[in-house]
mmCIF file of C-alpha atoms in Angstrom:
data_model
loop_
_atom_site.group_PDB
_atom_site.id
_atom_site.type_symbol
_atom_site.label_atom_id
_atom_site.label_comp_id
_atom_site.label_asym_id
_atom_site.label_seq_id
_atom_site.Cartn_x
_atom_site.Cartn_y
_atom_site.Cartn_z
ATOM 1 C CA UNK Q 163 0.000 0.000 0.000
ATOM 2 C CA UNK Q 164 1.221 3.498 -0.897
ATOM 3 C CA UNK Q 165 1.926 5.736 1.773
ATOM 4 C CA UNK Q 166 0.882 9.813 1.582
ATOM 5 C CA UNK Q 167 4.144 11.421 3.743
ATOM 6 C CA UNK Q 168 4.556 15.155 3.291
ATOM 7 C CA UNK Q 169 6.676 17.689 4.934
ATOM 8 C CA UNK Q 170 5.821 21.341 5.759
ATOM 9 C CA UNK Q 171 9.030 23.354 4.909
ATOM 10 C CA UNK Q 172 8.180 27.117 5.080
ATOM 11 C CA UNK Q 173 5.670 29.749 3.548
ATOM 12 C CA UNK Q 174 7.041 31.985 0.954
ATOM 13 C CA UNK Q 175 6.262 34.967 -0.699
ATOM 14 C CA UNK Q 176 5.272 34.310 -4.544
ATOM 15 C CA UNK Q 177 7.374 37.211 -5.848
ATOM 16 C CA UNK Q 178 10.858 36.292 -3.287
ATOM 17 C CA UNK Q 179 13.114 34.889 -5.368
ATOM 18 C CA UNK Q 180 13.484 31.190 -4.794
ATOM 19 C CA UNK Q 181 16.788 29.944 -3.309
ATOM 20 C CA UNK Q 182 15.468 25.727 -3.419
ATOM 21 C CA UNK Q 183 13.879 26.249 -7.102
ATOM 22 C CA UNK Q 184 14.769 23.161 -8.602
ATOM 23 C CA UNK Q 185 15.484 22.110 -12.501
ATOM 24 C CA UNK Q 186 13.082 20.079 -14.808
ATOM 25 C CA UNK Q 187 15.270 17.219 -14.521
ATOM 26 C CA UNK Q 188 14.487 17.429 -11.058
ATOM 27 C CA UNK Q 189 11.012 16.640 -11.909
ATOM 28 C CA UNK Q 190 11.611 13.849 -14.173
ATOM 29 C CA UNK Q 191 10.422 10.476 -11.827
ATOM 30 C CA UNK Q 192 7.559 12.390 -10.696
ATOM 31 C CA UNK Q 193 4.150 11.378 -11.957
ATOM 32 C CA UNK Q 194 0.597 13.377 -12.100
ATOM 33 C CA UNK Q 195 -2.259 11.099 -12.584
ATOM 34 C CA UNK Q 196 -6.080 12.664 -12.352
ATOM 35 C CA UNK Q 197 -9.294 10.646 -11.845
ATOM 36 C CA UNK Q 198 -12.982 11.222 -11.394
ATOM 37 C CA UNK Q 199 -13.478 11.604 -7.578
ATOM 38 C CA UNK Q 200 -16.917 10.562 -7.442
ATOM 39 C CA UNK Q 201 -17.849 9.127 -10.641
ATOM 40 C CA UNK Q 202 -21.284 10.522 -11.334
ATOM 41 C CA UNK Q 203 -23.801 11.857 -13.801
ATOM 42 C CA UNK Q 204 -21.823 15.342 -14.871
ATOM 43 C CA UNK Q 205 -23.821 18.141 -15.892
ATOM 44 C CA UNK Q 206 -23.215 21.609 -17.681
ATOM 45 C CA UNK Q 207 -23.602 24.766 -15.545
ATOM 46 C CA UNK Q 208 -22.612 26.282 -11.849
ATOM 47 C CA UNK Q 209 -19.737 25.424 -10.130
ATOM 48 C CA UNK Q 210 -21.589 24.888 -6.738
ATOM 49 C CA UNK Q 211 -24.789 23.111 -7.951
ATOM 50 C CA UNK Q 212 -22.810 20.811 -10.750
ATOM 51 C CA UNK Q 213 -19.856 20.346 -9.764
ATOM 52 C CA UNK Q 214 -16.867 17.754 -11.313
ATOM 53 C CA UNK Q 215 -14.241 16.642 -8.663
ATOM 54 C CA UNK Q 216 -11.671 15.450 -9.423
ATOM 55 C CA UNK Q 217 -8.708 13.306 -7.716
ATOM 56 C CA UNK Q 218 -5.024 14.457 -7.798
ATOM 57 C CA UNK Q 219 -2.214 12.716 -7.393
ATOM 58 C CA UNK Q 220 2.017 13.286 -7.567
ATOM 59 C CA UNK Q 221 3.885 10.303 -7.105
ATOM 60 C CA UNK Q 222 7.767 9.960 -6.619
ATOM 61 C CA UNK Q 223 8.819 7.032 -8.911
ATOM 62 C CA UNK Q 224 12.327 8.017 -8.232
ATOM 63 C CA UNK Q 225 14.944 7.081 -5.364
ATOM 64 C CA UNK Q 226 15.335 10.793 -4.457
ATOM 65 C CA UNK Q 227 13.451 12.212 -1.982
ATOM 66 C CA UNK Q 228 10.680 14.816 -4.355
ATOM 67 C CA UNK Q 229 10.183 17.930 -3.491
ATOM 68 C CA UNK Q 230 8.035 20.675 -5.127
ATOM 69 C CA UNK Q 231 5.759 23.800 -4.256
ATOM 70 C CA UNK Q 232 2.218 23.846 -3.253
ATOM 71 C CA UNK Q 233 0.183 27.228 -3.181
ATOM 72 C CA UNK Q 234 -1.909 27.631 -0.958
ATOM 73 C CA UNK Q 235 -4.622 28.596 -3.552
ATOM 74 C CA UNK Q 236 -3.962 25.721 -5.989
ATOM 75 C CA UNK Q 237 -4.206 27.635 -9.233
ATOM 76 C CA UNK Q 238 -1.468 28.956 -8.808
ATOM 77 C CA UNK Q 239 0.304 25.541 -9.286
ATOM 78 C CA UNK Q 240 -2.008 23.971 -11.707
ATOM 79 C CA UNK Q 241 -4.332 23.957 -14.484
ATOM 80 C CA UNK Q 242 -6.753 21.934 -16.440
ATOM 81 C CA UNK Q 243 -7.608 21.619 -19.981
ATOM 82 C CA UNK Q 244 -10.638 20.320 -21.538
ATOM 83 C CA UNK Q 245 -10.318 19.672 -25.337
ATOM 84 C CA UNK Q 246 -13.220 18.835 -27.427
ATOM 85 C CA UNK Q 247 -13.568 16.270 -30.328
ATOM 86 C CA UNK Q 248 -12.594 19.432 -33.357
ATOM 87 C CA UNK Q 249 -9.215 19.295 -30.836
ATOM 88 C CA UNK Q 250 -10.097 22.784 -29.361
ATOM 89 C CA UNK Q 251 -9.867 24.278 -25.820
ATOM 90 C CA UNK Q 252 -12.997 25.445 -22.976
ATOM 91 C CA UNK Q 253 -12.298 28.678 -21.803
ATOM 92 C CA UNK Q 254 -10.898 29.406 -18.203
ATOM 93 C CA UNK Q 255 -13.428 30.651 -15.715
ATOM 94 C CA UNK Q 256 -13.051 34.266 -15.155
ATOM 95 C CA UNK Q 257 -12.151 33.851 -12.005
ATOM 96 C CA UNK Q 258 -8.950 32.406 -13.092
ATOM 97 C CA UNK Q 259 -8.355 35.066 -15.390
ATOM 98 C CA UNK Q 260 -8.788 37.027 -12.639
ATOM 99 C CA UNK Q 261 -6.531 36.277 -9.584
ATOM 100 C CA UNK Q 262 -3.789 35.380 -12.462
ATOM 101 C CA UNK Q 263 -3.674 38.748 -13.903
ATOM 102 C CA UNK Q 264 -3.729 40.198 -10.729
ATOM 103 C CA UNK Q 265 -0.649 41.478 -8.894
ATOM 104 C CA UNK Q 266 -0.442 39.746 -5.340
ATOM 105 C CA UNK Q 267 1.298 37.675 -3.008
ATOM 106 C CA UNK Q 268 0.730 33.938 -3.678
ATOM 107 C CA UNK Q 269 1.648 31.769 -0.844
ATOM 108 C CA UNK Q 270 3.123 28.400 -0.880
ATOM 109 C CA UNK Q 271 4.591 24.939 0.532
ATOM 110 C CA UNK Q 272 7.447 23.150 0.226
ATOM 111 C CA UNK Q 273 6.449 19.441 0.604
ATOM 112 C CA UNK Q 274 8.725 16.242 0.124
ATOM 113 C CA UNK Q 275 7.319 12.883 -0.615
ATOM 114 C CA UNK Q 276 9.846 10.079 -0.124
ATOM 115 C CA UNK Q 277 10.425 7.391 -2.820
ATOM 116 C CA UNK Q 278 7.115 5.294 -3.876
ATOM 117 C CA UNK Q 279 4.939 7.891 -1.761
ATOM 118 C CA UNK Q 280 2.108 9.569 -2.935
ATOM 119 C CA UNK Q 281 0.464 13.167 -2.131
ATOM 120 C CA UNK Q 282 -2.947 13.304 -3.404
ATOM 121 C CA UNK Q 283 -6.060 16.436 -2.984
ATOM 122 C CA UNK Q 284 -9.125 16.697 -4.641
ATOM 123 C CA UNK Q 285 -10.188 19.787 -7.196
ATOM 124 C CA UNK Q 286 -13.237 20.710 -8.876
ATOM 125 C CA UNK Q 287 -12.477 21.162 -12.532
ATOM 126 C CA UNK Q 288 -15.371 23.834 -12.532
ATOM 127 C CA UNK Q 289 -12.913 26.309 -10.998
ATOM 128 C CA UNK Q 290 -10.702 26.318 -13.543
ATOM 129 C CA UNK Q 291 -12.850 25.635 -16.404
ATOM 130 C CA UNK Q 292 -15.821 27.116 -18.513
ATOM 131 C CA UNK Q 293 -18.725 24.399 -19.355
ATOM 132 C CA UNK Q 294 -21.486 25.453 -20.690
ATOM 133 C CA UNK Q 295 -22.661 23.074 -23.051
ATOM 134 C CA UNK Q 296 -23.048 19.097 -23.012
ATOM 135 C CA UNK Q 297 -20.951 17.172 -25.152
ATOM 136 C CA UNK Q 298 -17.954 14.769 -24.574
ATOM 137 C CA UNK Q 299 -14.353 16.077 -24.132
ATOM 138 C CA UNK Q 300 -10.794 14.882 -23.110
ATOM 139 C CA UNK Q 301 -9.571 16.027 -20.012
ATOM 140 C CA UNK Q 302 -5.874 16.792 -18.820
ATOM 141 C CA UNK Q 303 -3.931 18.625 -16.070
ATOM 142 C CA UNK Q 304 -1.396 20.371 -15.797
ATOM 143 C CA UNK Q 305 0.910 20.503 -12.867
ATOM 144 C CA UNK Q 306 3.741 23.286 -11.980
ATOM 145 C CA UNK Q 307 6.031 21.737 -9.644
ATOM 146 C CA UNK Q 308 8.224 25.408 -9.335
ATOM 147 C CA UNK Q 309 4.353 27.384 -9.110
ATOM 148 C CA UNK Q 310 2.165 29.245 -12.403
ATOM 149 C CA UNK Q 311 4.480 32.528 -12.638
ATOM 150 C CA UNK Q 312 7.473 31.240 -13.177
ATOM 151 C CA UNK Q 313 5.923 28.268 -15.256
ATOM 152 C CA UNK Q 314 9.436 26.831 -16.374
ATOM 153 C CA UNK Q 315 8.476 23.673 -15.585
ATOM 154 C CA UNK Q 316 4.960 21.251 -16.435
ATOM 155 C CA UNK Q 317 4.168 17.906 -15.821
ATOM 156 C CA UNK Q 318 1.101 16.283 -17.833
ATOM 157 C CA UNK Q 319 -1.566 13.800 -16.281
ATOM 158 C CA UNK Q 320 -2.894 11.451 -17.955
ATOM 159 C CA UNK Q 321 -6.057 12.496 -20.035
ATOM 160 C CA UNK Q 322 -9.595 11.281 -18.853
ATOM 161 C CA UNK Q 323 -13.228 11.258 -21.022
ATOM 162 C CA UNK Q 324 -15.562 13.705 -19.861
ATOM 163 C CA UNK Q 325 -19.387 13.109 -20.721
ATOM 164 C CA UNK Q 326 -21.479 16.196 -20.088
ATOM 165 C CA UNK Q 327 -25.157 16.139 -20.309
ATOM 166 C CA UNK Q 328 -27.292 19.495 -20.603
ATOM 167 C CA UNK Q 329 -27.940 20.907 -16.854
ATOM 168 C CA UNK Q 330 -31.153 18.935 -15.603
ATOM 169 C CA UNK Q 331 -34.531 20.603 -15.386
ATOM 170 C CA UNK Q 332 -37.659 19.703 -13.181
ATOM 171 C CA UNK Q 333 -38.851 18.233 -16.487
ATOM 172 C CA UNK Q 334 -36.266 15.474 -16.507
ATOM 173 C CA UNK Q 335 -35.766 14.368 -13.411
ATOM 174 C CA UNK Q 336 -36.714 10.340 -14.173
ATOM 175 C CA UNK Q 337 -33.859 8.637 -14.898
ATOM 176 C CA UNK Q 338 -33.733 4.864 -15.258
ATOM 177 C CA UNK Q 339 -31.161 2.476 -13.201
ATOM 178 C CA UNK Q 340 -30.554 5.608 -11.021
ATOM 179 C CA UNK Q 341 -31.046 5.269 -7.149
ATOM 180 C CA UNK Q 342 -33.784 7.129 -5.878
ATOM 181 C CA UNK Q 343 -32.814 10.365 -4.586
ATOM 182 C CA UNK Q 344 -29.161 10.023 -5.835
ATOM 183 C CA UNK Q 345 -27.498 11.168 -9.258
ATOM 184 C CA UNK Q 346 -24.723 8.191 -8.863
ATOM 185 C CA UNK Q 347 -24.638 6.184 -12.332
ATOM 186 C CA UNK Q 348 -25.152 2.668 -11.292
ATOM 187 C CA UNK Q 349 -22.922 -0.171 -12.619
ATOM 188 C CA UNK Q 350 -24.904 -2.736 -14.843
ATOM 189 C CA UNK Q 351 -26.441 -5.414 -13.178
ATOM 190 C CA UNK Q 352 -26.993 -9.409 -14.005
ATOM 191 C CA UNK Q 353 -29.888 -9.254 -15.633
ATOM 192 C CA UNK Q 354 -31.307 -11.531 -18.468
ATOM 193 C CA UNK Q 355 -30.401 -10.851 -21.919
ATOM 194 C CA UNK Q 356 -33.755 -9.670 -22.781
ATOM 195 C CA UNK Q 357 -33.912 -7.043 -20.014
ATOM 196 C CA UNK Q 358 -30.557 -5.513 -21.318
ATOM 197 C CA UNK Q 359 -32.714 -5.296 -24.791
ATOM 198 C CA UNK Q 360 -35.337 -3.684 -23.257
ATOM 199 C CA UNK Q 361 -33.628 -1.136 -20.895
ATOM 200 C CA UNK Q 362 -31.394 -0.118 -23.296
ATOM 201 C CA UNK Q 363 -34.494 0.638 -26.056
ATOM 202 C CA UNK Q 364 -36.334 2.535 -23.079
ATOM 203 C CA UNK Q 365 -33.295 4.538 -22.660
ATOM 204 C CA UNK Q 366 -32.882 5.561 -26.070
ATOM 205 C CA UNK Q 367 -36.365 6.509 -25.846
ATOM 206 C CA UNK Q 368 -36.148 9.043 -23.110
ATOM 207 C CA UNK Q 369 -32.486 10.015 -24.712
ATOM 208 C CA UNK Q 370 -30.976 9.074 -21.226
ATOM 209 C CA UNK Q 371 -27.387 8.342 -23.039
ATOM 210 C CA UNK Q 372 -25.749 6.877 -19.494
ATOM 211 C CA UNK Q 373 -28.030 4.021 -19.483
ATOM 212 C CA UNK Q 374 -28.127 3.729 -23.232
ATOM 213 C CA UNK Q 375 -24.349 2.650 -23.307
ATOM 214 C CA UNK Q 376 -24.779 1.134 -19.942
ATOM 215 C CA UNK Q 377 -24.672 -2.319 -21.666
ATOM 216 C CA UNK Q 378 -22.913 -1.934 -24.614
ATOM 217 C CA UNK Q 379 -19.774 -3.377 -25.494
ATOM 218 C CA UNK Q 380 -18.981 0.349 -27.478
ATOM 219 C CA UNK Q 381 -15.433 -0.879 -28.810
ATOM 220 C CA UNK Q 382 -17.066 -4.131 -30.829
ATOM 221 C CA UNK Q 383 -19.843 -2.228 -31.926
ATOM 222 C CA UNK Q 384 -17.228 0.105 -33.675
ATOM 223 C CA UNK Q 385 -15.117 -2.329 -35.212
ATOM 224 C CA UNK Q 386 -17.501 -3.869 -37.017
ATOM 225 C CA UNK Q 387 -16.776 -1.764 -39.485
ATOM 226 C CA UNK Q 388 -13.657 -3.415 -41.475
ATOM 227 C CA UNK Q 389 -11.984 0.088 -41.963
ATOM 228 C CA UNK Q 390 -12.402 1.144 -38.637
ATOM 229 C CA UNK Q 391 -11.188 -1.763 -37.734
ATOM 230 C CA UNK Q 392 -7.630 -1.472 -39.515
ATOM 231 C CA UNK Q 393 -7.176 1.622 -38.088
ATOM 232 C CA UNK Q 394 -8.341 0.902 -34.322
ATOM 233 C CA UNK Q 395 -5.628 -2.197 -34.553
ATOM 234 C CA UNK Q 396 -2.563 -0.140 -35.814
ATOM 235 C CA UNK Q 397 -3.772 2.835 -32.799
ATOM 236 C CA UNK Q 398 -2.203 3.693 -29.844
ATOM 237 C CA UNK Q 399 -3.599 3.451 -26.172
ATOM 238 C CA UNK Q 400 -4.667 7.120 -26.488
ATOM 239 C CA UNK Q 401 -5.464 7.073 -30.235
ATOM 240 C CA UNK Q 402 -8.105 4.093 -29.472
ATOM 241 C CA UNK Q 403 -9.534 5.998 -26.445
ATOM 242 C CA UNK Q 404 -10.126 8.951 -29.234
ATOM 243 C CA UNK Q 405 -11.540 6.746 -31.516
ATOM 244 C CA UNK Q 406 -14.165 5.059 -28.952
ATOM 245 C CA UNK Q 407 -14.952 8.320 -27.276
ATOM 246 C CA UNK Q 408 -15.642 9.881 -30.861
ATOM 247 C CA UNK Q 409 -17.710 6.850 -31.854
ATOM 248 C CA UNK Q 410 -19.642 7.320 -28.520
ATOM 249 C CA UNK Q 411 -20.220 10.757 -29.852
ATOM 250 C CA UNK Q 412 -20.890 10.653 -33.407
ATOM 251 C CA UNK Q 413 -23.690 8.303 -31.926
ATOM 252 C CA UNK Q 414 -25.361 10.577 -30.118
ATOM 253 C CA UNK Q 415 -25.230 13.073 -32.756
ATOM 254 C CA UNK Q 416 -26.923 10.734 -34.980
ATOM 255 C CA UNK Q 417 -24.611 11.040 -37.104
ATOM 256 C CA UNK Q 418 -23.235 7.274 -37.874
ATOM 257 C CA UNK Q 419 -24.991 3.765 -37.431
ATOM 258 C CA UNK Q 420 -28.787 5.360 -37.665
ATOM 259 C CA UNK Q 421 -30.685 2.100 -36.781
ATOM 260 C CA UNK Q 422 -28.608 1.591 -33.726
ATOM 261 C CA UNK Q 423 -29.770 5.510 -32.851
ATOM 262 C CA UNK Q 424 -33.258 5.074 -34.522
ATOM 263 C CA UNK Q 425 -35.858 5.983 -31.536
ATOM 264 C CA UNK Q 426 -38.922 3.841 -32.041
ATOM 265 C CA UNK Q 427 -42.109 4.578 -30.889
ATOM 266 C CA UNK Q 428 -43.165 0.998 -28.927
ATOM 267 C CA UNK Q 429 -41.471 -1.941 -29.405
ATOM 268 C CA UNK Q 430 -42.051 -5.974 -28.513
ATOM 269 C CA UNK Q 431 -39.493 -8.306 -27.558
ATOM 270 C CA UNK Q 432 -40.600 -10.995 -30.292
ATOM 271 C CA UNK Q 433 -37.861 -13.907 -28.990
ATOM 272 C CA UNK Q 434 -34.652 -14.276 -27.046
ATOM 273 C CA UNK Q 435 -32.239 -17.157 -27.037
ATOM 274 C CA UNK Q 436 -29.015 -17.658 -24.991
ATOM 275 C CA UNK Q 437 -26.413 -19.790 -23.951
ATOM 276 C CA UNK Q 438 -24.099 -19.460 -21.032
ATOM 277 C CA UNK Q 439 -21.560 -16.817 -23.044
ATOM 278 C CA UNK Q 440 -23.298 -16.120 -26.383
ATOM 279 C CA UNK Q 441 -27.342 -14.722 -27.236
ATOM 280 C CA UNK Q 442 -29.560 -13.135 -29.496
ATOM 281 C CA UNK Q 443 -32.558 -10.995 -29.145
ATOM 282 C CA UNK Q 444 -35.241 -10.348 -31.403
ATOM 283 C CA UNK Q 445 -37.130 -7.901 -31.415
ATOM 284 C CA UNK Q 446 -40.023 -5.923 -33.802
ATOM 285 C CA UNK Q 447 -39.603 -1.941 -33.579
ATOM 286 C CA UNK Q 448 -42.445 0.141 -34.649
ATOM 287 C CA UNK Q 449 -41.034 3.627 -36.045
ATOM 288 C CA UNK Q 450 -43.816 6.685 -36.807
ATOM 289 C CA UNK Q 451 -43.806 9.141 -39.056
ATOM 290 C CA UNK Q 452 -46.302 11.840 -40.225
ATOM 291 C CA UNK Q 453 -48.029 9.831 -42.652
ATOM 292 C CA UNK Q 454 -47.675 5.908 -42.049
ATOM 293 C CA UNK Q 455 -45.248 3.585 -39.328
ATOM 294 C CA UNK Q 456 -42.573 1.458 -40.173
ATOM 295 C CA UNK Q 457 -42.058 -1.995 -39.342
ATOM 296 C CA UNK Q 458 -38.514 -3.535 -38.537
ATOM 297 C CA UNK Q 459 -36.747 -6.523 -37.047
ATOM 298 C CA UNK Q 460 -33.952 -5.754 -35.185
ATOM 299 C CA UNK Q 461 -31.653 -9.276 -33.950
ATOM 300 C CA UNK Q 462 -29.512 -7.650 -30.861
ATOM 301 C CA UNK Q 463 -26.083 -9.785 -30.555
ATOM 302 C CA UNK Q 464 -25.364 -9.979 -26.703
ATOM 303 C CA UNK Q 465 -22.463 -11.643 -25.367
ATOM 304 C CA UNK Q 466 -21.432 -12.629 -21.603
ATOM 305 C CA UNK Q 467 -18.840 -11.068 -19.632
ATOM 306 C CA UNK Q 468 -18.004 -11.326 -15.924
ATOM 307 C CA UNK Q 469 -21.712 -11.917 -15.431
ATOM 308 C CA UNK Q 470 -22.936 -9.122 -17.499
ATOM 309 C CA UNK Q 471 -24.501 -9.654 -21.114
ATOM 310 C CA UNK Q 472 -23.485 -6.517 -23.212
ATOM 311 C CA UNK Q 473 -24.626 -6.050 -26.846
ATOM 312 C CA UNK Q 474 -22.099 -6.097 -29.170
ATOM 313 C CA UNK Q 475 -23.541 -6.768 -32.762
ATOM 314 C CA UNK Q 476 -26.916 -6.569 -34.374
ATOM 315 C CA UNK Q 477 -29.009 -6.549 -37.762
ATOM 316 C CA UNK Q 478 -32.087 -5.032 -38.812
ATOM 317 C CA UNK Q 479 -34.663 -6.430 -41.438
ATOM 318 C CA UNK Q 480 -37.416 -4.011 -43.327
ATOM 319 C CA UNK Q 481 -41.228 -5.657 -42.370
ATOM 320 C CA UNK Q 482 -42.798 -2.903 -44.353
ATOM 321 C CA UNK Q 483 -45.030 0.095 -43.436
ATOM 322 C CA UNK Q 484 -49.014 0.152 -41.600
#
C-alpha cells in the first residue's frame, strides 16, 4: 500500500526569489495522474450546484526524496484543460483570469514525498474551467512543480473522457437504473439478456445516453466496421480511447450507425435465445412518421462477460409500413 508522507518546509512569498527552485530534470520520476473523484452523472452549468471533482495525485517514482511547491490557492500551481472532439480548448473561468492577472502575493509549501509515496487532494475542474454546453471532451492537467508565474516547468496527467449532459430541469428528473434520490450512475447489473434489450431501447427513448451505453460493449460495436477496424488495430492506447470516445459521440449526434440511434415509438421483444456466453434478441420496432409507421426486425447480438450480457452486434430487417 502506498503511503501519503509530506513535509511542511516554510511559507514563501510568490514574488521572493526562490533559493530551493529546482530544474526540470528534477522533476523527471515524478508522476501526475487525475481521476474522477466521485464518478457521477456530470452536468453543464454552476460550479456549486454541478460540480466535477476530481482526484489528484504526484507520485515519486524516483529514489530521491521529491520535493516541489504547493500554493496555498492551488491555481497557482495547476491547471486543467478540456479539449473537445474538433481538438479545441474550454475557456478558463473568469475567475482564473482574474486572480492570475492580478498582482499579489501567492503563498506556498514546500512538501517532500519520499520514494514510492504519494500526495494526493481533490479539485473541482469547474474552478478552472468554462462548461457550458453538453458534449464529450478529453480532459488533462497540468501541474507546476516550481508554481504558475514562473511556469518553467509542467508535468502532464494522464487524459480522462468527460461526458457532459445538458444541466437537468424539473422536467427530466426520471432517470432509469438511477437510485432514488441520488445522481450516482449505477454499474450494470446481471440481468437476463432480454432485459438488457429492453432497458437499453427505453433509454434511447427518453435520450438518457448513461443508461443507453450502460450495456454496450462500445469498442465491438465500432469495429464492425472493417476500416475502422484497420485503423483501431494499428492505434495507440490514447489514439483508441479517441476513436471510442468519438464513436460514442458521433452516436449521439446521430450522425453514424442510424438504426442503432433510430428511436422507435413501442417496441415488442418478439424472442430471445441464450447460452451461457453467447445470445440473441429479437425484437419488432415500430417507427412513426407523419403519414404511415414502419415496421422492422432488429436481432440484438449480446455476449457474456463477468456476469454481465453486453450487446455487441446486431441486424435489422425491413417488415414494411401500416
Amino acid at each position: 500500500m502506498k503511503r501519503t508522507l509530506f513535509t511542511i518546509i516554510a511559507i514563501f512569498s510568490f514574488f521572493t526569489q526562490f533559493s530551493f527552485s529546482q530544474n526540470a530534470s528534477d522533476y523527471a520520476k515524478a508522476s501526475v495522474s487525475i481521476k474522477f473523484y466521485d464518478r457521477t452523472m456530470y452536468y453543464a452549468g454552476n460550479k456549486e450546484d454541478n460540480p466535477i471533482y476530481v482526484d489528484v495525485a504526484i507520485t515519486n517514482k524516483g529514489t530521491d526524496t521529491l520535493r516541489f511547491k504547493l500554493a496555498d490557492d492551488r491555481m497557482f500551481s495547476l491547471d486543467f484543460f478540456a479539449y473537445t472532439i474538433k481538438n479545441t480548448t474550454l475557456p478558463n473561468t473568469k475567475d482564473l483570469i482574474i486572480k492570475r492577472s492580478t498582482n499579489q502575493t501567492v503563498y506556498f509549501r514546500e512538501l517532500a514525498i519520499e520514494p514510492g509515496e504519494t500526495y494526493s487532494f481533490v479539485e473541482n475542474v469547474k474552478n478552472y474551467i468554462q462548461i457550458d454546453e453538453p458534449s464529450i471532451y478529453y480532459l488533462e492537467m497540468h501541474f507546476y512543480p516550481e508554481l504558475y508565474k514562473t511556469k518553467m516547468i509542467e508535468i502532464v496527467s494522464n487524459r480522462l473522457s468527460l461526458d457532459v449532459r445538458p444541466a437537468p430541469s424539473a422536467s427530466s428528473s426520471s432517470v432509469l437504473l438511477v437510485e432514488n434520490k441520488t445522481s450516482a450512475l449505477l454499474k450494470p447489473e446481471a440481468i437476463s439478456p432480454d432485459k438488457v434489450i429492453e432497458q437499453t431501447i427505453t433509454a434511447r427513448q427518453k435520450t438518457l445516453w448513461d443508461q443507453y451505453f450502460l450495456y454496450m460493449d462500445i469498442e465491438q460495436m465500432m469495429v464492425r466496421n472493417s476500416e475502422v477496424n484497420r485503423k483501431y488495430k494499428n492505434a495507440s492506447a490514447d489514439e483508441r480511447n479517441r476513436m471510442l470516445n468519438s464513436y460514442k459521440a458521433d452516436l449521439m449526434q446521430n450522425r453514424i450507425d442510424y438504426d442503432i440511434v433510430s428511436i422507435p415509438e413501442r417496441f415488442e421483444i418478439e424472442n430471445t435465445s441464450y447460452s451461457q456466453t453467447e445470445g440473441s434478441v429479437s425484437v419488432i420496432e415500430w417507427f412513426k412518421y407523419p403519414n404511415f409507421s414502419e415496421k422492422k426486425r432488429y436481432i440484438y447480438k449480446v455476449r457474456q462477460r463477468d456476469g454481465i450480457w453486453q450487446i455487441y452486434d446486431y441486424s435489422v430487417t425491413n417488415l414494411g409500413t401500416e
